[in-house]
């Protein structure tokens, strides 16, 4: 099934700025179709070659919104997307200001929040963690504590902060996992952006994870993973591991 047909027949390719209730009730007459979006980091190579042409192709394919990356950079990408009629509500941002604040007042993160507000964003997503921030469960606890503080600051500006997973968070550590720490430690203001591809890459069931996080998911990324891979895989995956939705 190609992406255009998928958009016509399915309720979601990537649900952005949604709710857990909507994630679990997508079959109701496709009422969440307007929330279908595309994480355009997937098209980073094409965007470098032809920014406007690539975004136009995304709009022509039927997507309603996009989730860019690199904020507070990438403003031209956001402007062109909006000019093409694509909504831009959520974005992956420079997470160091939230994960490793330079001061107790999170001044650098507050600048990002101000920029996000001026840009009309409603969601900021932490897209990754560097190795230095995930060597132990204590590292994950420290990160969770900082993200909780950042999430409160974001919420005061009516912006939702969320964390996007890969598979490394699910790798067993000291009879637990980094993701378990996040589930335990994240406060009410801190949400999850669940990427089902990476959950499956960790040899886990995305449906069970989503149900277990009821009320705590702000967005969902859907990608198909190739059958026959030896799982779990906690590092980088070859491009061949990704397959077309359908």
JSON list of N, CA and C in Angstrom, two decimals, residues 150-220:
[
{"chain": "A", "resi": 150, "resn": "UNK", "atom": "N", "xyz": [11.34, 21.14, 33.18]},
{"chain": "A", "resi": 150, "resn": "UNK", "atom": "CA", "xyz": [11.14, 21.82, 31.90]},
{"chain": "A", "resi": 150, "resn": "UNK", "atom": "C", "xyz": [9.68, 21.75, 31.46]},
{"chain": "A", "resi": 151, "resn": "UNK", "atom": "N", "xyz": [9.03, 20.61, 31.73]},
{"chain": "A", "resi": 151, "resn": "UNK", "atom": "CA", "xyz": [7.63, 20.43, 31.33]},
{"chain": "A", "resi": 151, "resn": "UNK", "atom": "C", "xyz": [6.72, 21.41, 32.05]},
{"chain": "A", "resi": 152, "resn": "UNK", "atom": "N", "xyz": [7.02, 21.69, 33.30]},
{"chain": "A", "resi": 152, "resn": "UNK", "atom": "CA", "xyz": [6.23, 22.65, 34.06]},
{"chain": "A", "resi": 152, "resn": "UNK", "atom": "C", "xyz": [6.38, 24.04, 33.45]},
{"chain": "A", "resi": 153, "resn": "UNK", "atom": "N", "xyz": [7.62, 24.40, 33.10]},
{"chain": "A", "resi": 153, "resn": "UNK", "atom": "CA", "xyz": [7.87, 25.69, 32.45]},
{"chain": "A", "resi": 153, "resn": "UNK", "atom": "C", "xyz": [7.11, 25.78, 31.13]},
{"chain": "A", "resi": 154, "resn": "UNK", "atom": "N", "xyz": [7.17, 24.70, 30.36]},
{"chain": "A", "resi": 154, "resn": "UNK", "atom": "CA", "xyz": [6.47, 24.67, 29.07]},
{"chain": "A", "resi": 154, "resn": "UNK", "atom": "C", "xyz": [4.97, 24.79, 29.25]},
{"chain": "A", "resi": 155, "resn": "UNK", "atom": "N", "xyz": [4.44, 24.08, 30.22]},
{"chain": "A", "resi": 155, "resn": "UNK", "atom": "CA", "xyz": [2.99, 24.09, 30.45]},
{"chain": "A", "resi": 155, "resn": "UNK", "atom": "C", "xyz": [2.50, 25.48, 30.82]},
{"chain": "A", "resi": 156, "resn": "UNK", "atom": "N", "xyz": [3.31, 26.22, 31.54]},
{"chain": "A", "resi": 156, "resn": "UNK", "atom": "CA", "xyz": [2.94, 27.59, 31.90]},
{"chain": "A", "resi": 156, "resn": "UNK", "atom": "C", "xyz": [2.77, 28.47, 30.67]},
{"chain": "A", "resi": 157, "resn": "UNK", "atom": "N", "xyz": [3.45, 28.08, 29.60]},
{"chain": "A", "resi": 157, "resn": "UNK", "atom": "CA", "xyz": [3.34, 28.81, 28.32]},
{"chain": "A", "resi": 157, "resn": "UNK", "atom": "C", "xyz": [2.35, 28.12, 27.38]},
{"chain": "A", "resi": 158, "resn": "UNK", "atom": "N", "xyz": [1.59, 27.17, 27.91]},
{"chain": "A", "resi": 158, "resn": "UNK", "atom": "CA", "xyz": [0.60, 26.40, 27.15]},
{"chain": "A", "resi": 158, "resn": "UNK", "atom": "C", "xyz": [1.25, 25.59, 26.03]},
{"chain": "A", "resi": 159, "resn": "UNK", "atom": "N", "xyz": [2.42, 25.05, 26.32]},
{"chain": "A", "resi": 159, "resn": "UNK", "atom": "CA", "xyz": [3.13, 24.18, 25.40]},
{"chain": "A", "resi": 159, "resn": "UNK", "atom": "C", "xyz": [3.38, 22.84, 26.08]},
{"chain": "A", "resi": 160, "resn": "UNK", "atom": "N", "xyz": [3.12, 21.77, 25.37]},
{"chain": "A", "resi": 160, "resn": "UNK", "atom": "CA", "xyz": [3.29, 20.42, 25.91]},
{"chain": "A", "resi": 160, "resn": "UNK", "atom": "C", "xyz": [4.69, 19.89, 25.57]},
{"chain": "A", "resi": 161, "resn": "UNK", "atom": "N", "xyz": [5.39, 19.39, 26.58]},
{"chain": "A", "resi": 161, "resn": "UNK", "atom": "CA", "xyz": [6.69, 18.76, 26.38]},
{"chain": "A", "resi": 161, "resn": "UNK", "atom": "C", "xyz": [6.52, 17.25, 26.39]},
{"chain": "A", "resi": 162, "resn": "UNK", "atom": "N", "xyz": [7.20, 16.57, 25.46]},
{"chain": "A", "resi": 162, "resn": "UNK", "atom": "CA", "xyz": [7.09, 15.11, 25.37]},
{"chain": "A", "resi": 162, "resn": "UNK", "atom": "C", "xyz": [8.45, 14.51, 25.03]},
{"chain": "A", "resi": 163, "resn": "UNK", "atom": "N", "xyz": [8.55, 13.20, 25.25]},
{"chain": "A", "resi": 163, "resn": "UNK", "atom": "CA", "xyz": [9.79, 12.47, 24.95]},
{"chain": "A", "resi": 163, "resn": "UNK", "atom": "C", "xyz": [9.53, 11.43, 23.88]},
{"chain": "A", "resi": 164, "resn": "UNK", "atom": "N", "xyz": [10.36, 11.45, 22.82]},
{"chain": "A", "resi": 164, "resn": "UNK", "atom": "CA", "xyz": [10.26, 10.48, 21.72]},
{"chain": "A", "resi": 164, "resn": "UNK", "atom": "C", "xyz": [11.27, 9.36, 21.93]},
{"chain": "A", "resi": 165, "resn": "UNK", "atom": "N", "xyz": [10.79, 8.14, 21.92]},
{"chain": "A", "resi": 165, "resn": "UNK", "atom": "CA", "xyz": [11.67, 6.99, 22.18]},
{"chain": "A", "resi": 165, "resn": "UNK", "atom": "C", "xyz": [12.35, 6.47, 20.93]},
{"chain": "A", "resi": 166, "resn": "UNK", "atom": "N", "xyz": [13.49, 5.81, 21.15]},
{"chain": "A", "resi": 166, "resn": "UNK", "atom": "CA", "xyz": [14.09, 4.91, 20.18]},
{"chain": "A", "resi": 166, "resn": "UNK", "atom": "C", "xyz": [14.01, 3.52, 20.82]},
{"chain": "A", "resi": 167, "resn": "UNK", "atom": "N", "xyz": [14.94, 2.65, 20.53]},
{"chain": "A", "resi": 167, "resn": "UNK", "atom": "CA", "xyz": [14.90, 1.33, 21.17]},
{"chain": "A", "resi": 167, "resn": "UNK", "atom": "C", "xyz": [15.86, 1.22, 22.35]},
{"chain": "A", "resi": 168, "resn": "UNK", "atom": "N", "xyz": [16.88, 2.08, 22.40]},
{"chain": "A", "resi": 168, "resn": "UNK", "atom": "CA", "xyz": [17.89, 1.94, 23.46]},
{"chain": "A", "resi": 168, "resn": "UNK", "atom": "C", "xyz": [17.32, 2.13, 24.85]},
{"chain": "A", "resi": 169, "resn": "UNK", "atom": "N", "xyz": [16.22, 2.89, 24.97]},
{"chain": "A", "resi": 169, "resn": "UNK", "atom": "CA", "xyz": [15.61, 3.10, 26.29]},
{"chain": "A", "resi": 169, "resn": "UNK", "atom": "C", "xyz": [15.06, 1.81, 26.88]},
{"chain": "A", "resi": 170, "resn": "UNK", "atom": "N", "xyz": [14.83, 0.82, 26.04]},
{"chain": "A", "resi": 170, "resn": "UNK", "atom": "CA", "xyz": [14.23, -0.44, 26.51]},
{"chain": "A", "resi": 170, "resn": "UNK", "atom": "C", "xyz": [15.27, -1.52, 26.80]},
{"chain": "A", "resi": 171, "resn": "UNK", "atom": "N", "xyz": [16.54, -1.20, 26.60]},
{"chain": "A", "resi": 171, "resn": "UNK", "atom": "CA", "xyz": [17.59, -2.18, 26.87]},
{"chain": "A", "resi": 171, "resn": "UNK", "atom": "C", "xyz": [17.71, -2.42, 28.37]},
{"chain": "A", "resi": 172, "resn": "UNK", "atom": "N", "xyz": [17.68, -3.68, 28.81]},
{"chain": "A", "resi": 172, "resn": "UNK", "atom": "CA", "xyz": [17.76, -3.98, 30.25]},
{"chain": "A", "resi": 172, "resn": "UNK", "atom": "C", "xyz": [19.02, -3.40, 30.89]},
{"chain": "A", "resi": 173, "resn": "UNK", "atom": "N", "xyz": [18.82, -2.77, 32.04]},
{"chain": "A", "resi": 173, "resn": "UNK", "atom": "CA", "xyz": [19.92, -2.21, 32.83]},
{"chain": "A", "resi": 173, "resn": "UNK", "atom": "C", "xyz": [19.60, -2.44, 34.30]},
{"chain": "A", "resi": 174, "resn": "UNK", "atom": "N", "xyz": [20.43, -3.17, 34.99]},
{"chain": "A", "resi": 174, "resn": "UNK", "atom": "CA", "xyz": [20.25, -3.34, 36.43]},
{"chain": "A", "resi": 174, "resn": "UNK", "atom": "C", "xyz": [18.83, -3.78, 36.77]},
{"chain": "A", "resi": 175, "resn": "UNK", "atom": "N", "xyz": [18.33, -4.77, 36.04]},
{"chain": "A", "resi": 175, "resn": "UNK", "atom": "CA", "xyz": [17.00, -5.34, 36.26]},
{"chain": "A", "resi": 175, "resn": "UNK", "atom": "C", "xyz": [15.87, -4.34, 35.99]},
{"chain": "A", "resi": 176, "resn": "UNK", "atom": "N", "xyz": [16.15, -3.32, 35.21]},
{"chain": "A", "resi": 176, "resn": "UNK", "atom": "CA", "xyz": [15.12, -2.36, 34.81]},
{"chain": "A", "resi": 176, "resn": "UNK", "atom": "C", "xyz": [15.51, -1.83, 33.44]},
{"chain": "A", "resi": 177, "resn": "UNK", "atom": "N", "xyz": [14.86, -0.76, 33.00]},
{"chain": "A", "resi": 177, "resn": "UNK", "atom": "CA", "xyz": [15.22, -0.10, 31.75]},
{"chain": "A", "resi": 177, "resn": "UNK", "atom": "C", "xyz": [15.09, 1.41, 31.92]},
{"chain": "A", "resi": 178, "resn": "UNK", "atom": "N", "xyz": [15.73, 2.14, 31.03]},
{"chain": "A", "resi": 178, "resn": "UNK", "atom": "CA", "xyz": [15.60, 3.58, 31.07]},
{"chain": "A", "resi": 178, "resn": "UNK", "atom": "C", "xyz": [14.15, 4.03, 30.87]},
{"chain": "A", "resi": 179, "resn": "UNK", "atom": "N", "xyz": [13.44, 3.33, 30.00]},
{"chain": "A", "resi": 179, "resn": "UNK", "atom": "CA", "xyz": [12.05, 3.70, 29.74]},
{"chain": "A", "resi": 179, "resn": "UNK", "atom": "C", "xyz": [11.19, 3.47, 30.98]},
{"chain": "A", "resi": 180, "resn": "UNK", "atom": "N", "xyz": [11.47, 2.38, 31.70]},
{"chain": "A", "resi": 180, "resn": "UNK", "atom": "CA", "xyz": [10.75, 2.14, 32.96]},
{"chain": "A", "resi": 180, "resn": "UNK", "atom": "C", "xyz": [10.96, 3.30, 33.92]},
{"chain": "A", "resi": 181, "resn": "UNK", "atom": "N", "xyz": [12.18, 3.81, 33.96]},
{"chain": "A", "resi": 181, "resn": "UNK", "atom": "CA", "xyz": [12.46, 4.95, 34.82]},
{"chain": "A", "resi": 181, "resn": "UNK", "atom": "C", "xyz": [11.62, 6.15, 34.40]},
{"chain": "A", "resi": 182, "resn": "UNK", "atom": "N", "xyz": [11.55, 6.41, 33.11]},
{"chain": "A", "resi": 182, "resn": "UNK", "atom": "CA", "xyz": [10.73, 7.52, 32.63]},
{"chain": "A", "resi": 182, "resn": "UNK", "atom": "C", "xyz": [9.26, 7.33, 33.01]},
{"chain": "A", "resi": 183, "resn": "UNK", "atom": "N", "xyz": [8.76, 6.12, 32.84]},
{"chain": "A", "resi": 183, "resn": "UNK", "atom": "CA", "xyz": [7.36, 5.85, 33.18]},
{"chain": "A", "resi": 183, "resn": "UNK", "atom": "C", "xyz": [7.12, 6.11, 34.67]},
{"chain": "A", "resi": 184, "resn": "UNK", "atom": "N", "xyz": [8.07, 5.70, 35.49]},
{"chain": "A", "resi": 184, "resn": "UNK", "atom": "CA", "xyz": [7.94, 5.88, 36.93]},
{"chain": "A", "resi": 184, "resn": "UNK", "atom": "C", "xyz": [8.15, 7.33, 37.37]},
{"chain": "A", "resi": 185, "resn": "UNK", "atom": "N", "xyz": [9.07, 8.02, 36.72]},
{"chain": "A", "resi": 185, "resn": "UNK", "atom": "CA", "xyz": [9.51, 9.32, 37.22]},
{"chain": "A", "resi": 185, "resn": "UNK", "atom": "C", "xyz": [8.84, 10.52, 36.56]},
{"chain": "A", "resi": 186, "resn": "UNK", "atom": "N", "xyz": [8.38, 10.39, 35.33]},
{"chain": "A", "resi": 186, "resn": "UNK", "atom": "CA", "xyz": [7.76, 11.55, 34.68]},
{"chain": "A", "resi": 186, "resn": "UNK", "atom": "C", "xyz": [6.53, 12.01, 35.45]},
{"chain": "A", "resi": 187, "resn": "UNK", "atom": "N", "xyz": [6.43, 13.31, 35.65]},
{"chain": "A", "resi": 187, "resn": "UNK", "atom": "CA", "xyz": [5.28, 13.88, 36.32]},
{"chain": "A", "resi": 187, "resn": "UNK", "atom": "C", "xyz": [4.10, 14.07, 35.39]},
{"chain": "A", "resi": 188, "resn": "UNK", "atom": "N", "xyz": [3.05, 14.64, 35.92]},
{"chain": "A", "resi": 188, "resn": "UNK", "atom": "CA", "xyz": [1.81, 14.80, 35.15]},
{"chain": "A", "resi": 188, "resn": "UNK", "atom": "C", "xyz": [1.99, 15.71, 33.93]},
{"chain": "A", "resi": 189, "resn": "UNK", "atom": "N", "xyz": [2.93, 16.63, 33.99]},
{"chain": "A", "resi": 189, "resn": "UNK", "atom": "CA", "xyz": [3.11, 17.59, 32.89]},
{"chain": "A", "resi": 189, "resn": "UNK", "atom": "C", "xyz": [3.96, 17.03, 31.75]},
{"chain": "A", "resi": 190, "resn": "UNK", "atom": "N", "xyz": [4.67, 15.93, 31.99]},
{"chain": "A", "resi": 190, "resn": "UNK", "atom": "CA", "xyz": [5.59, 15.38, 30.99]},
{"chain": "A", "resi": 190, "resn": "UNK", "atom": "C", "xyz": [4.94, 14.20, 30.28]},
{"chain": "A", "resi": 191, "resn": "UNK", "atom": "N", "xyz": [4.90, 14.27, 28.95]},
{"chain": "A", "resi": 191, "resn": "UNK", "atom": "CA", "xyz": [4.19, 13.26, 28.17]},
{"chain": "A", "resi": 191, "resn": "UNK", "atom": "C", "xyz": [5.15, 12.43, 27.31]},
{"chain": "A", "resi": 192, "resn": "UNK", "atom": "N", "xyz": [4.58, 11.43, 26.64]},
{"chain": "A", "resi": 192, "resn": "UNK", "atom": "CA", "xyz": [5.34, 10.54, 25.77]},
{"chain": "A", "resi": 192, "resn": "UNK", "atom": "C", "xyz": [4.88, 10.71, 24.32]},
{"chain": "A", "resi": 193, "resn": "UNK", "atom": "N", "xyz": [5.84, 10.73, 23.41]},
{"chain": "A", "resi": 193, "resn": "UNK", "atom": "CA", "xyz": [5.56, 10.57, 21.99]},
{"chain": "A", "resi": 193, "resn": "UNK", "atom": "C", "xyz": [6.06, 9.16, 21.64]},
{"chain": "A", "resi": 194, "resn": "UNK", "atom": "N", "xyz": [5.15, 8.24, 21.48]},
{"chain": "A", "resi": 194, "resn": "UNK", "atom": "CA", "xyz": [5.51, 6.83, 21.29]},
{"chain": "A", "resi": 194, "resn": "UNK", "atom": "C", "xyz": [5.77, 6.54, 19.81]},
{"chain": "A", "resi": 195, "resn": "UNK", "atom": "N", "xyz": [6.95, 6.01, 19.52]},
{"chain": "A", "resi": 195, "resn": "UNK", "atom": "CA", "xyz": [7.29, 5.56, 18.17]},
{"chain": "A", "resi": 195, "resn": "UNK", "atom": "C", "xyz": [7.21, 4.04, 18.15]},
{"chain": "A", "resi": 196, "resn": "UNK", "atom": "N", "xyz": [6.18, 3.52, 17.48]},
{"chain": "A", "resi": 196, "resn": "UNK", "atom": "CA", "xyz": [5.91, 2.08, 17.54]},
{"chain": "A", "resi": 196, "resn": "UNK", "atom": "C", "xyz": [6.99, 1.26, 16.84]},
{"chain": "A", "resi": 197, "resn": "UNK", "atom": "N", "xyz": [7.65, 1.84, 15.85]},
{"chain": "A", "resi": 197, "resn": "UNK", "atom": "CA", "xyz": [8.73, 1.12, 15.15]},
{"chain": "A", "resi": 197, "resn": "UNK", "atom": "C", "xyz": [9.84, 0.76, 16.13]},
{"chain": "A", "resi": 198, "resn": "UNK", "atom": "N", "xyz": [10.27, 1.75, 16.92]},
{"chain": "A", "resi": 198, "resn": "UNK", "atom": "CA", "xyz": [11.37, 1.52, 17.84]},
{"chain": "A", "resi": 198, "resn": "UNK", "atom": "C", "xyz": [10.96, 0.65, 19.01]},
{"chain": "A", "resi": 199, "resn": "UNK", "atom": "N", "xyz": [9.70, 0.72, 19.41]},
{"chain": "A", "resi": 199, "resn": "UNK", "atom": "CA", "xyz": [9.22, -0.21, 20.44]},
{"chain": "A", "resi": 199, "resn": "UNK", "atom": "C", "xyz": [9.32, -1.64, 19.93]},
{"chain": "A", "resi": 200, "resn": "UNK", "atom": "N", "xyz": [8.90, -1.84, 18.70]},
{"chain": "A", "resi": 200, "resn": "UNK", "atom": "CA", "xyz": [8.96, -3.19, 18.11]},
{"chain": "A", "resi": 200, "resn": "UNK", "atom": "C", "xyz": [10.41, -3.62, 17.90]},
{"chain": "A", "resi": 201, "resn": "UNK", "atom": "N", "xyz": [11.29, -2.68, 17.56]},
{"chain": "A", "resi": 201, "resn": "UNK", "atom": "CA", "xyz": [12.71, -3.00, 17.39]},
{"chain": "A", "resi": 201, "resn": "UNK", "atom": "C", "xyz": [13.31, -3.53, 18.68]},
{"chain": "A", "resi": 202, "resn": "UNK", "atom": "N", "xyz": [12.74, -3.12, 19.81]},
{"chain": "A", "resi": 202, "resn": "UNK", "atom": "CA", "xyz": [13.17, -3.62, 21.11]},
{"chain": "A", "resi": 202, "resn": "UNK", "atom": "C", "xyz": [12.49, -4.94, 21.46]},
{"chain": "A", "resi": 203, "resn": "UNK", "atom": "N", "xyz": [11.76, -5.51, 20.49]},
{"chain": "A", "resi": 203, "resn": "UNK", "atom": "CA", "xyz": [11.06, -6.78, 20.65]},
{"chain": "A", "resi": 203, "resn": "UNK", "atom": "C", "xyz": [9.95, -6.70, 21.69]},
{"chain": "A", "resi": 204, "resn": "UNK", "atom": "N", "xyz": [9.27, -5.56, 21.71]},
{"chain": "A", "resi": 204, "resn": "UNK", "atom": "CA", "xyz": [8.15, -5.35, 22.62]},
{"chain": "A", "resi": 204, "resn": "UNK", "atom": "C", "xyz": [6.88, -5.11, 21.81]},
{"chain": "A", "resi": 205, "resn": "UNK", "atom": "N", "xyz": [5.73, -5.19, 22.48]},
{"chain": "A", "resi": 205, "resn": "UNK", "atom": "CA", "xyz": [4.43, -5.02, 21.84]},
{"chain": "A", "resi": 205, "resn": "UNK", "atom": "C", "xyz": [3.98, -3.57, 21.97]},
{"chain": "A", "resi": 206, "resn": "UNK", "atom": "N", "xyz": [3.94, -2.82, 20.88]},
{"chain": "A", "resi": 206, "resn": "UNK", "atom": "CA", "xyz": [3.53, -1.41, 20.96]},
{"chain": "A", "resi": 206, "resn": "UNK", "atom": "C", "xyz": [2.13, -1.21, 21.51]},
{"chain": "A", "resi": 207, "resn": "UNK", "atom": "N", "xyz": [1.21, -2.12, 21.18]},
{"chain": "A", "resi": 207, "resn": "UNK", "atom": "CA", "xyz": [-0.17, -1.97, 21.65]},
{"chain": "A", "resi": 207, "resn": "UNK", "atom": "C", "xyz": [-0.22, -2.04, 23.17]},
{"chain": "A", "resi": 208, "resn": "UNK", "atom": "N", "xyz": [0.49, -2.99, 23.75]},
{"chain": "A", "resi": 208, "resn": "UNK", "atom": "CA", "xyz": [0.52, -3.11, 25.21]},
{"chain": "A", "resi": 208, "resn": "UNK", "atom": "C", "xyz": [1.13, -1.87, 25.85]},
{"chain": "A", "resi": 209, "resn": "UNK", "atom": "N", "xyz": [2.18, -1.36, 25.23]},
{"chain": "A", "resi": 209, "resn": "UNK", "atom": "CA", "xyz": [2.82, -0.16, 25.78]},
{"chain": "A", "resi": 209, "resn": "UNK", "atom": "C", "xyz": [1.86, 1.02, 25.74]},
{"chain": "A", "resi": 210, "resn": "UNK", "atom": "N", "xyz": [1.18, 1.21, 24.62]},
{"chain": "A", "resi": 210, "resn": "UNK", "atom": "CA", "xyz": [0.25, 2.32, 24.48]},
{"chain": "A", "resi": 210, "resn": "UNK", "atom": "C", "xyz": [-0.88, 2.22, 25.51]},
{"chain": "A", "resi": 211, "resn": "UNK", "atom": "N", "xyz": [-1.41, 1.03, 25.68]},
{"chain": "A", "resi": 211, "resn": "UNK", "atom": "CA", "xyz": [-2.48, 0.84, 26.68]},
{"chain": "A", "resi": 211, "resn": "UNK", "atom": "C", "xyz": [-1.97, 1.13, 28.08]},
{"chain": "A", "resi": 212, "resn": "UNK", "atom": "N", "xyz": [-0.74, 0.72, 28.36]},
{"chain": "A", "resi": 212, "resn": "UNK", "atom": "CA", "xyz": [-0.17, 0.95, 29.68]},
{"chain": "A", "resi": 212, "resn": "UNK", "atom": "C", "xyz": [0.11, 2.42, 29.97]},
{"chain": "A", "resi": 213, "resn": "UNK", "atom": "N", "xyz": [0.22, 3.21, 28.93]},
{"chain": "A", "resi": 213, "resn": "UNK", "atom": "CA", "xyz": [0.47, 4.65, 29.08]},
{"chain": "A", "resi": 213, "resn": "UNK", "atom": "C", "xyz": [-0.78, 5.48, 28.85]},
{"chain": "A", "resi": 214, "resn": "UNK", "atom": "N", "xyz": [-1.93, 4.89, 29.04]},
{"chain": "A", "resi": 214, "resn": "UNK", "atom": "CA", "xyz": [-3.19, 5.59, 28.82]},
{"chain": "A", "resi": 214, "resn": "UNK", "atom": "C", "xyz": [-3.21, 6.93, 29.56]},
{"chain": "A", "resi": 215, "resn": "UNK", "atom": "N", "xyz": [-3.52, 7.99, 28.82]},
{"chain": "A", "resi": 215, "resn": "UNK", "atom": "CA", "xyz": [-3.59, 9.32, 29.40]},
{"chain": "A", "resi": 215, "resn": "UNK", "atom": "C", "xyz": [-2.26, 10.04, 29.45]},
{"chain": "A", "resi": 216, "resn": "UNK", "atom": "N", "xyz": [-1.18, 9.37, 28.99]},
{"chain": "A", "resi": 216, "resn": "UNK", "atom": "CA", "xyz": [0.16, 9.96, 29.11]},
{"chain": "A", "resi": 216, "resn": "UNK", "atom": "C", "xyz": [0.84, 10.14, 27.74]},
{"chain": "A", "resi": 217, "resn": "UNK", "atom": "N", "xyz": [0.11, 9.87, 26.67]},
{"chain": "A", "resi": 217, "resn": "UNK", "atom": "CA", "xyz": [0.67, 9.96, 25.32]},
{"chain": "A", "resi": 217, "resn": "UNK", "atom": "C", "xyz": [0.10, 11.19, 24.61]},
{"chain": "A", "resi": 218, "resn": "UNK", "atom": "N", "xyz": [0.98, 12.03, 24.11]},
{"chain": "A", "resi": 218, "resn": "UNK", "atom": "CA", "xyz": [0.53, 13.21, 23.38]},
{"chain": "A", "resi": 218, "resn": "UNK", "atom": "C", "xyz": [0.53, 12.99, 21.88]},
{"chain": "A", "resi": 219, "resn": "UNK", "atom": "N", "xyz": [1.44, 12.14, 21.40]},
{"chain": "A", "resi": 219, "resn": "UNK", "atom": "CA", "xyz": [1.57, 11.89, 19.97]},
{"chain": "A", "resi": 219, "resn": "UNK", "atom": "C", "xyz": [2.01, 10.45, 19.74]},
{"chain": "A", "resi": 220, "resn": "UNK", "atom": "N", "xyz": [1.80, 10.00, 18.50]},
{"chain": "A", "resi": 220, "resn": "UNK", "atom": "CA", "xyz": [2.15, 8.63, 18.13]},
{"chain": "A", "resi": 220, "resn": "UNK", "atom": "C", "xyz": [2.79, 8.62, 16.75]}
]
